[in-house]
Amino acid sequence: QKGGFSTFMEKEIHDQPTAVADTLRGRIDDRGRLQLDGGIIHETVLNSIDKIIVVACGTAAYAGLVGRYAIEHWCRIPVEVELAHEFRYRDPVVGVRTLVVAISQSGETMDTIMAVRHAQQQGAPVIAIVNTQGSTIAREADAVLYTRAGPEIAVASTKAFLAQITAVYLLGIYLAELRGNKFPDEIESLLEQLDAIPSKIQRVLDTSEPIRELARTMANERTVLFLGRHVGYPVALEGALKLKELAYIHAEGFAAGELKHGPIALVEEGQPVFIVLPSPRGRESLHAKVISNVQEVRARGARTFVIAEEGDTDAANYAEQVFYVPSAPVLMTPLLSVVPLQIFALELAAAKGYDVDQPRNLAKSVTVE
Ligand code: M6R
């Protein structure tokens, strides 16, 4: 059942190359149309939408945050990402031209179900990105795109997260094509870039020993900070969430640009800070700015641990330790950079003797509001 691993979570982390590959398989036909798994939203409706709102909770919401960068870039449609439990209580502006995308591993999260119902009452079409076949959200949405991560047993979400990002990207590629925002060959190259991701995730897994070793030395830490920028920002949030839920260590994720607006006050001698460094091949200025953030926290005594792209030689000059992930197009990097952070949380929790599959106080799916 655990495939030779000692915990479900470890197995599920190792399932990630397959989860992404399976979610991609056969999804976009040669005419660029997305193969949904059920229901239908007419192309005329999708062509007329002027806004997308993603509703989700926890890790699924972070997948939505990652997806926002890609969809806005490819489709030029504004995307909001809303925690499902906040959505209906703020009288959101939603109508027939708003596409609501509900993301949920279980498909049974009550907050997300209620957000879907609220959106539908306002006339909005709803697409569900769900892992569990036949679940409530899958049934109630107008259309469904299943993530094919397979059953996720561990309470902490890992492979579902990568599959959710993949599915949101498929939706973005399809909408871009449908709305004529990209030329077909560009769409093709995006799909090829996604196809290359599973083997790169495998490489991250195969080279994970250094981060495991680090985690085993950090069982006594009281707080760990995570910084990221652009698509690295939701990765930082997810890294912090994994550490909170598994290792019961206080952890916060910040947008690196926010550092000087407050969080830097937290940094004192010995404070561990993880920094998800943007690719030097992305916007040059972002890479340089986050390198400065590494220097700023280090100057105040922080221990700096950087997740960087292979070949980014700059990183080693400023960090106590660098964990390299294979290079990938900027928008695809979260599928790689989050993996060392998942492993870090798992290994640290295991070093503290905690049950990583069933962390205290948490349920796999939150079926009450
Ligand atoms: O089943 P869902 O994806 O709707 O669950 C949403 C969150 O409850 C879930 O992602 C939660 O944050 C996980 N424990 C994170 O690891």
XYZ file of C-alpha atoms and ligand atoms in Angstrom:
385
model
C 0.000 0.000 0.000
C 2.824 2.355 0.854
C 4.826 1.100 -2.105
C 7.856 0.202 -0.003
C 7.993 3.592 1.741
C 7.526 3.925 5.482
C 4.790 6.557 5.220
C 2.045 7.460 2.765
C 3.410 10.972 2.535
C 6.850 9.783 1.435
C 5.196 7.549 -1.148
C 2.976 10.367 -2.373
C 5.943 12.706 -2.746
C 7.551 10.021 -4.896
C 4.308 9.601 -6.869
C 4.584 13.190 -8.099
C 6.231 12.589 -11.487
C 3.423 10.139 -12.305
C 0.712 12.438 -10.930
C 1.810 15.246 -13.236
C 2.299 12.966 -16.251
C -1.114 11.330 -15.764
C -2.853 14.679 -15.343
C -1.339 15.840 -18.640
C -1.962 12.719 -20.665
C -4.240 13.148 -23.667
C -5.742 16.330 -22.316
C -5.409 18.726 -25.238
C -6.343 17.484 -28.695
C -4.588 18.500 -31.922
C -7.064 21.342 -32.379
C -6.083 22.758 -29.007
C -9.313 21.808 -27.242
C -9.235 20.747 -23.631
C -10.745 17.352 -22.948
C -12.898 17.884 -19.898
C -13.946 14.840 -17.901
C -17.550 15.750 -17.508
C -20.125 18.451 -18.095
C -19.732 21.221 -20.573
C -19.249 24.948 -20.650
C -19.886 26.219 -24.163
C -17.028 27.884 -25.960
C -19.188 30.956 -26.505
C -19.480 31.281 -22.708
C -15.735 30.824 -22.228
C -15.069 33.374 -24.934
C -17.211 35.953 -23.211
C -15.788 35.709 -19.698
C -14.027 38.808 -18.458
C -12.745 37.523 -15.128
C -11.752 34.288 -13.429
C -12.121 33.681 -9.700
C -10.405 30.664 -8.196
C -11.997 29.441 -4.967
C -10.136 26.942 -2.788
C -8.620 26.404 0.651
C -5.153 25.640 1.969
C -2.753 24.045 -0.448
C -5.382 24.025 -3.211
C -5.602 27.822 -2.909
C -1.828 28.041 -3.329
C -2.162 26.041 -6.555
C -4.632 28.725 -7.643
C -2.136 31.449 -6.755
C 0.490 29.776 -8.924
C -2.061 29.397 -11.732
C -2.910 33.093 -11.636
C 0.537 34.067 -12.921
C 0.203 31.710 -15.868
C -3.405 32.405 -16.828
C -3.025 36.171 -16.691
C 0.159 35.960 -18.741
C -1.169 33.585 -21.375
C -4.801 34.664 -21.576
C -4.814 38.312 -20.509
C -7.861 37.628 -18.321
C -7.814 39.014 -14.772
C -7.653 36.237 -12.195
C -8.537 36.529 -8.514
C -7.767 33.794 -6.030
C -10.070 33.739 -3.057
C -10.068 31.552 0.012
C -13.391 29.767 -0.382
C -14.492 30.541 3.179
C -14.088 34.284 2.611
C -15.693 34.330 -0.815
C -19.420 34.381 -0.222
C -19.233 36.526 2.880
C -17.830 39.556 1.095
C -20.652 39.930 -1.457
C -18.315 39.188 -4.385
C -18.932 40.669 -7.836
C -19.735 37.513 -9.785
C -21.948 37.040 -12.809
C -22.415 35.161 -16.050
C -19.130 36.534 -17.379
C -17.133 35.320 -14.388
C -15.597 31.873 -14.696
C -15.266 30.332 -11.251
C -12.635 27.624 -10.883
C -13.010 25.502 -7.752
C -9.888 23.555 -6.819
C -10.092 20.720 -4.310
C -8.304 17.441 -3.785
C -11.172 15.814 -1.916
C -14.038 17.565 -3.643
C -15.724 17.536 -0.238
C -14.356 20.671 1.441
C -17.493 22.357 2.732
C -16.147 25.895 2.375
C -15.407 25.265 -1.285
C -18.760 23.561 -1.878
C -20.548 26.607 -0.445
C -18.470 28.951 -2.612
C -19.414 26.926 -5.702
C -23.097 27.102 -4.811
C -22.881 30.841 -4.211
C -21.200 31.392 -7.589
C -23.818 29.308 -9.362
C -26.629 31.261 -7.702
C -25.112 34.395 -9.243
C -25.149 32.722 -12.678
C -21.421 32.071 -12.939
C -20.196 28.980 -14.808
C -18.068 26.773 -12.537
C -15.231 24.448 -13.526
C -14.037 22.052 -10.846
C -10.444 20.863 -10.652
C -10.857 17.916 -8.349
C -8.952 14.730 -7.556
C -11.730 12.545 -6.197
C -14.041 11.030 -8.788
C -17.729 11.598 -8.201
C -17.190 13.909 -5.224
C -19.678 16.652 -4.377
C -17.775 19.479 -6.089
C -17.204 17.338 -9.190
C -20.935 16.602 -9.361
C -22.189 20.092 -8.699
C -19.842 22.034 -10.974
C -20.841 22.714 -14.578
C -17.716 20.995 -15.838
C -14.913 19.020 -14.249
C -11.262 18.475 -14.994
C -9.930 15.694 -12.805
C -6.408 15.762 -11.491
C -5.154 12.241 -11.860
C -2.978 12.127 -8.773
C -4.535 8.904 -7.494
C -5.778 8.610 -3.896
C -3.958 10.936 -1.522
C -3.980 9.365 1.926
C -1.570 11.539 3.929
C -3.307 14.542 5.438
C -0.671 16.921 4.065
C -1.291 17.487 0.396
C 1.685 16.924 -1.927
C 0.990 15.137 -5.190
C -2.475 16.696 -5.433
C -0.824 20.139 -5.321
C 1.415 19.412 -8.299
C -1.479 17.872 -10.199
C -3.651 20.923 -9.436
C -1.034 23.315 -10.811
C -0.785 21.121 -13.908
C -4.563 21.137 -14.404
C -4.833 24.913 -13.965
C -2.076 25.289 -16.565
C -4.000 23.070 -18.979
C -7.041 25.259 -18.471
C -4.926 28.360 -19.102
C -3.392 26.936 -22.267
C -6.849 26.016 -23.541
C -8.341 29.439 -22.789
C -5.374 31.158 -24.422
C -5.867 29.085 -27.555
C -9.634 29.537 -27.561
C -9.428 33.269 -27.147
C -6.709 33.611 -29.755
C -4.102 35.001 -27.388
C -1.299 32.743 -28.490
C -0.240 31.164 -31.732
C -0.659 27.396 -31.979
C 3.075 26.711 -32.024
C 3.483 28.548 -28.728
C 0.746 26.416 -27.216
C 2.582 23.379 -28.470
C 5.799 24.482 -26.824
C 3.998 25.047 -23.511
C 2.703 21.497 -23.648
C 6.172 20.211 -24.476
C 7.586 22.156 -21.550
C 4.990 20.596 -19.251
C 5.726 17.144 -20.642
C 9.364 17.579 -19.603
C 8.456 18.301 -15.976
C 7.916 14.746 -14.593
C 11.480 13.624 -15.309
C 12.775 16.837 -13.728
C 10.722 16.175 -10.586
C 12.288 12.715 -10.529
C 15.729 14.336 -10.541
C 14.757 16.517 -7.583
C 13.686 13.373 -5.722
C 16.882 11.533 -6.657
C 19.050 14.368 -5.336
C 17.143 15.097 -2.124
C 19.655 13.758 0.406
C 21.233 17.153 1.258
C 17.897 18.699 2.243
C 17.002 15.602 4.257
C 20.298 15.913 6.117
C 19.632 19.567 6.861
C 16.114 18.787 8.127
C 17.458 16.215 10.579
C 19.600 18.916 12.210
C 16.731 21.335 12.701
C 14.363 19.536 15.059
C 14.870 22.174 17.752
C 14.041 25.215 15.659
C 11.157 27.308 16.926
C 10.406 29.291 13.806
C 11.340 29.134 10.128
C 10.697 31.810 7.519
C 10.130 31.303 3.782
C 10.534 33.992 1.129
C 9.613 33.920 -2.524
C 8.670 36.259 -5.280
C 6.458 35.939 -8.391
C 5.610 32.216 -8.718
C 8.051 31.553 -5.875
C 5.743 33.397 -3.484
C 3.018 30.709 -3.342
C 5.817 28.135 -3.112
C 7.051 29.942 0.018
C 3.513 29.887 1.442
C 3.243 26.175 0.747
C 6.666 25.459 2.282
C 5.545 27.217 5.459
C 2.186 25.433 5.565
C 3.837 22.019 5.213
C 6.175 22.771 8.106
C 3.370 24.013 10.366
C 1.108 21.065 9.776
C 3.726 18.321 9.920
C 6.421 19.515 12.321
C 4.299 21.873 14.481
C 6.925 24.551 14.011
C 5.886 28.133 13.593
C 6.545 29.022 9.964
C 5.609 31.978 7.808
C 5.790 32.499 4.075
C 6.306 36.023 2.772
C 6.537 37.736 -0.564
C 10.209 38.676 -0.605
C 9.364 42.238 -1.634
C 7.411 42.607 1.593
C 10.467 41.903 3.742
C 11.371 45.518 4.386
C 7.740 46.373 5.110
C 7.819 44.458 8.372
C 8.940 40.818 8.432
C 12.668 41.651 8.469
C 12.151 42.755 12.066
C 11.759 39.072 12.946
C 15.247 38.187 11.769
C 17.822 37.647 14.478
C 20.990 35.633 14.890
C 20.526 32.037 13.744
C 16.995 32.492 12.288
C 16.564 29.951 9.468
C 15.231 31.553 6.272
C 14.425 29.611 3.115
C 14.478 31.666 -0.063
C 12.971 30.475 -3.335
C 15.191 32.278 -5.810
C 13.596 33.334 -9.116
C 15.229 31.988 -12.240
C 17.996 34.232 -13.589
C 16.437 33.597 -16.992
C 13.194 35.228 -15.921
C 13.006 38.924 -15.250
C 16.618 39.737 -14.497
C 15.696 42.398 -11.969
C 13.677 39.953 -9.853
C 16.593 37.577 -9.491
C 18.844 40.442 -8.414
C 16.263 41.774 -5.974
C 15.807 38.445 -4.240
C 19.585 37.979 -4.061
C 19.617 41.318 -2.202
C 16.976 39.953 0.165
C 19.250 36.967 0.860
C 22.068 39.393 1.673
C 19.819 41.543 3.854
C 18.664 38.699 6.076
C 22.117 37.187 6.196
C 23.593 40.502 7.310
C 21.221 40.311 10.273
C 22.434 36.875 11.258
C 19.937 34.638 9.420
C 20.916 31.197 8.223
C 20.045 31.311 4.539
C 18.896 28.252 2.608
C 18.234 28.908 -1.045
C 16.287 26.900 -3.606
C 17.862 27.815 -6.934
C 17.960 26.659 -10.489
C 20.891 24.509 -11.625
C 23.541 26.705 -13.149
C 22.645 29.730 -11.029
C 26.167 30.240 -9.741
C 25.294 33.510 -8.017
C 23.236 31.777 -5.341
C 26.171 30.035 -3.652
C 27.915 33.345 -2.991
C 25.189 34.502 -0.666
C 23.665 31.435 0.940
C 24.726 29.082 3.697
C 23.463 26.238 1.534
C 21.889 26.018 -1.921
C 19.526 23.270 -3.058
C 19.454 23.088 -6.814
C 16.492 22.057 -8.962
C 16.627 21.496 -12.728
C 16.030 24.518 -14.880
C 12.579 24.981 -16.402
C 10.570 27.809 -17.973
C 9.785 30.335 -15.252
C 6.085 29.532 -14.949
C 6.830 25.817 -14.539
C 9.373 26.266 -11.746
C 6.924 25.840 -8.811
C 6.438 22.218 -9.883
C 10.102 21.697 -9.011
C 10.985 24.214 -6.317
C 8.239 23.096 -3.935
C 9.507 19.500 -3.809
C 12.584 20.131 -1.600
C 10.338 22.073 0.799
C 7.871 19.175 1.030
C 10.765 16.825 1.746
C 12.215 19.225 4.323
C 8.940 19.298 6.280
C 8.489 15.528 6.054
C 12.008 14.765 7.224
C 11.964 17.313 10.026
C 8.646 16.011 11.338
C 9.954 12.445 11.155
C 13.105 13.510 13.030
C 10.857 14.830 15.803
C 9.095 11.480 15.895
C 5.756 12.794 14.653
C 3.185 10.909 12.627
C 3.553 12.584 9.230
C 0.500 10.888 7.744
C -1.865 11.937 10.519
C -0.720 15.244 12.010
C -2.484 16.282 15.186
C -5.738 18.259 15.023
C -6.106 17.894 11.245
C -8.540 15.967 9.063
C -7.879 14.988 5.468
C -10.957 16.753 4.334
C -12.719 19.542 6.171
C -16.395 18.778 5.717
C -17.778 21.428 8.048
C -17.687 25.179 7.539
O -9.526 18.623 -0.277
P -9.154 20.044 -0.499
O -8.107 20.228 -1.556
O -10.337 20.934 -0.780
O -8.513 20.534 0.865
C -8.112 21.861 1.020
C -7.261 22.007 2.262
O -7.973 21.612 3.382
C -5.963 21.199 2.159
O -5.208 21.551 1.037
C -5.119 21.393 3.416
O -4.632 22.709 3.467
C -3.994 20.374 3.464
N -3.903 19.778 4.772
C -2.654 20.967 3.102
O -1.622 20.046 3.196
